[in-house]
Coordinates of C-alpha atoms in Angstrom, one line a residue:
X1 CA 147.0 69.8 -86.6
X2 CA 147.6 66.3 -85.3
X3 CA 145.9 64.1 -88.5
X4 CA 142.7 62.3 -85.5
X5 CA 141.9 66.1 -84.9
X6 CA 141.5 66.8 -88.3
X7 CA 139.2 64.0 -89.2
X8 CA 137.4 64.9 -86.3
X9 CA 137.4 68.5 -87.3
X10 CA 136.2 67.7 -90.8
X11 CA 133.1 65.4 -89.3
X12 CA 132.0 68.1 -86.7
X13 CA 132.0 70.3 -89.7
X14 CA 130.8 67.7 -91.9
X15 CA 127.8 67.2 -90.0
X16 CA 127.4 70.6 -89.8
X17 CA 127.1 72.0 -92.9
X18 CA 125.0 68.7 -94.3
X19 CA 122.8 70.1 -90.9
X20 CA 121.9 73.4 -92.3
X21 CA 122.1 72.0 -96.3
X22 CA 118.4 70.3 -95.0
X23 CA 117.8 73.5 -92.9
X24 CA 118.5 76.3 -96.2
X25 CA 116.5 73.1 -98.2
X26 CA 112.9 73.8 -96.0
X27 CA 113.2 77.4 -97.3
X28 CA 111.3 77.5 -101.1
X29 CA 112.2 80.3 -102.5
X30 CA 110.2 78.7 -105.5
X31 CA 109.7 75.0 -105.9
X32 CA 108.5 72.8 -109.3
X33 CA 105.1 70.7 -109.7
X34 CA 107.3 67.5 -110.0
X35 CA 110.2 67.9 -107.4
X36 CA 113.1 70.4 -107.8
X37 CA 113.0 73.6 -106.3
X38 CA 115.0 76.7 -105.6
X39 CA 117.1 77.6 -102.4
X40 CA 120.3 77.5 -100.9
X41 CA 121.4 74.3 -99.8
X42 CA 124.0 74.0 -102.4
X43 CA 125.5 76.8 -101.0
X44 CA 126.5 74.7 -97.6
X45 CA 127.7 71.5 -99.6
X46 CA 130.0 72.9 -101.7
X47 CA 131.8 74.7 -99.1
X48 CA 131.9 71.9 -97.3
X49 CA 133.4 70.0 -100.3
X50 CA 135.7 72.8 -101.7
X51 CA 137.0 73.1 -98.2
X52 CA 137.6 69.0 -97.4
X53 CA 138.3 67.5 -101.0
X54 CA 136.4 65.1 -103.2
X55 CA 135.8 62.0 -100.7
X56 CA 134.9 63.7 -97.8
X57 CA 132.3 66.5 -100.4
X58 CA 130.4 62.9 -101.7
X59 CA 130.1 61.9 -98.0
X60 CA 127.8 64.5 -97.4
X61 CA 126.1 64.7 -101.0
X62 CA 125.4 61.7 -100.5
X63 CA 123.8 62.1 -96.4
X64 CA 121.8 64.8 -97.7
X65 CA 120.4 63.4 -100.4
X66 CA 119.2 60.5 -98.1
X67 CA 117.8 63.2 -95.7
X68 CA 116.4 65.2 -98.8
X69 CA 114.5 62.0 -99.9
X70 CA 113.6 61.4 -96.0
X71 CA 112.3 64.3 -95.4
X72 CA 111.6 66.2 -98.0
X73 CA 108.8 64.0 -98.7
X74 CA 110.7 61.0 -100.5
X75 CA 109.2 62.8 -104.9
X76 CA 109.8 59.2 -106.3
X77 CA 107.9 57.1 -108.9
X78 CA 110.1 53.8 -108.3
X79 CA 113.7 52.9 -106.7
X80 CA 115.4 54.4 -110.3
X81 CA 114.0 57.5 -109.7
X82 CA 115.1 57.4 -105.3
X83 CA 118.5 56.6 -106.5
X84 CA 119.1 59.2 -109.5
X85 CA 116.9 61.9 -107.9
X86 CA 117.8 61.8 -104.2
X87 CA 121.6 60.2 -104.0
X88 CA 123.1 60.2 -106.9
X89 CA 121.8 63.9 -107.7
X90 CA 123.0 65.2 -104.2
X91 CA 125.9 62.9 -104.4
X92 CA 127.3 64.4 -107.2
X93 CA 127.3 67.6 -105.7
X94 CA 130.6 66.7 -103.5
X95 CA 132.6 67.2 -107.4
X96 CA 133.2 70.1 -106.0
X97 CA 136.1 68.7 -103.9
X98 CA 137.8 68.7 -107.0
X99 CA 138.8 72.7 -106.5
X100 CA 139.9 71.9 -103.0
X101 CA 142.5 74.9 -101.5
X102 CA 142.5 76.5 -105.6
X103 CA 142.4 80.4 -105.9
X104 CA 138.8 80.9 -107.0
X105 CA 137.8 77.3 -106.2
X106 CA 134.4 77.8 -104.7
X107 CA 133.3 79.5 -107.7
X108 CA 134.4 76.6 -110.0
X109 CA 133.4 74.0 -108.5
X110 CA 129.8 74.9 -107.6
X111 CA 129.8 75.0 -111.6
X112 CA 130.8 71.5 -110.7
X113 CA 129.1 70.6 -108.6
X114 CA 126.1 71.8 -110.1
X115 CA 126.3 70.8 -113.4
X116 CA 127.3 67.2 -112.8
X117 CA 123.8 67.4 -110.8
X118 CA 121.5 68.9 -113.3
X119 CA 123.3 66.3 -115.1
X120 CA 122.1 64.0 -113.4
X121 CA 118.8 64.8 -113.4
X122 CA 118.3 65.5 -117.0
X123 CA 119.0 61.9 -117.3
X124 CA 116.2 60.8 -114.9
X125 CA 113.7 63.2 -115.6
X126 CA 114.6 62.5 -119.8
X127 CA 114.2 58.3 -119.0
X128 CA 112.2 57.5 -115.7
X129 CA 110.6 60.8 -115.8
X130 CA 109.5 60.6 -119.7
X131 CA 106.1 58.8 -119.3
X132 CA 104.6 62.4 -117.6
X133 CA 105.9 64.5 -119.8
X134 CA 103.1 67.3 -120.6
X135 CA 102.2 68.0 -123.9
X136 CA 103.0 71.5 -123.5
X137 CA 105.8 73.1 -121.0
X138 CA 106.2 76.7 -120.6
X139 CA 104.1 77.9 -124.0
X140 CA 105.0 75.1 -126.0
X141 CA 104.7 72.2 -127.5
X142 CA 106.8 68.4 -125.9
X143 CA 108.3 66.2 -128.8
X144 CA 111.1 64.4 -126.8
X145 CA 111.4 63.9 -123.1
X146 CA 115.3 64.8 -123.4
X147 CA 114.3 68.4 -124.3
X148 CA 111.4 68.5 -122.4
X149 CA 113.7 67.3 -119.0
X150 CA 116.1 70.0 -120.0
X151 CA 114.0 72.6 -120.0
X152 CA 112.4 71.1 -116.6
X153 CA 115.8 70.7 -114.9
X154 CA 117.1 73.7 -116.2
X155 CA 114.1 75.7 -114.3
X156 CA 115.5 75.3 -111.3
X157 CA 119.1 74.1 -111.6
X158 CA 120.2 76.7 -113.4
X159 CA 118.5 79.6 -110.7
X160 CA 120.3 77.5 -108.3
X161 CA 123.9 77.6 -109.2
X162 CA 123.5 81.4 -109.9
X163 CA 122.6 81.9 -106.9
X164 CA 125.9 80.2 -105.4
X165 CA 127.7 81.8 -107.1
X166 CA 126.3 85.4 -106.6
X167 CA 126.4 84.2 -102.8
X168 CA 130.3 83.2 -103.4
X169 CA 130.6 86.0 -105.0
X170 CA 129.8 88.5 -102.4
X171 CA 131.3 86.4 -99.2
X172 CA 135.0 85.9 -101.3
X173 CA 136.7 88.8 -99.9
X174 CA 135.9 88.2 -96.4
X175 CA 136.2 84.6 -96.5
X176 CA 137.9 82.8 -99.5
X177 CA 140.7 82.0 -96.9
X178 CA 138.3 79.5 -95.3
X179 CA 136.9 78.5 -98.7
X180 CA 139.9 77.5 -99.6
X181 CA 140.8 75.8 -96.8
X182 CA 143.6 77.5 -95.3
X183 CA 142.6 77.6 -91.9
X184 CA 142.8 73.9 -91.9
X185 CA 147.2 73.6 -93.0
X186 CA 147.8 75.4 -90.1
X187 CA 149.4 73.7 -87.4

């Protein structure tokens, strides 16, 4: 396949996968009080990143972050929160692209991208959102914003990553060659 055709295909798939992620983000399985929810939105972003690689994956994550801020109500308390919780946190999902073409890349990429997103939310939560830390959370007394941010962000990020891994485990046998982008390497 010619490079121009691959570029067009990458852009087209990127638009479709980001649109799918945006639709899936609106179907919330569970939502935290100060933002963060359990959805299936990361699934198409991880698939795209692992199929196309780091650069396209980061770009798709960034575009999704802009859409999330725009259409998800923009739950932020300042530019630092907008930058961290939306633009950076969703862009780093594209780090899954580091696993492009690997046999189990969809699983490793999901863990890398999910962990990176969690770390961004964790740092933003412990710094930017620190003043909003409640005295009690999940029945425990909160003494430090770092512990509060850990609990808060794990409460939705861990289920998100586990759901992605389960979906990929179910789909890996029939769709593994597409996850690995084997169809893209054929002339």
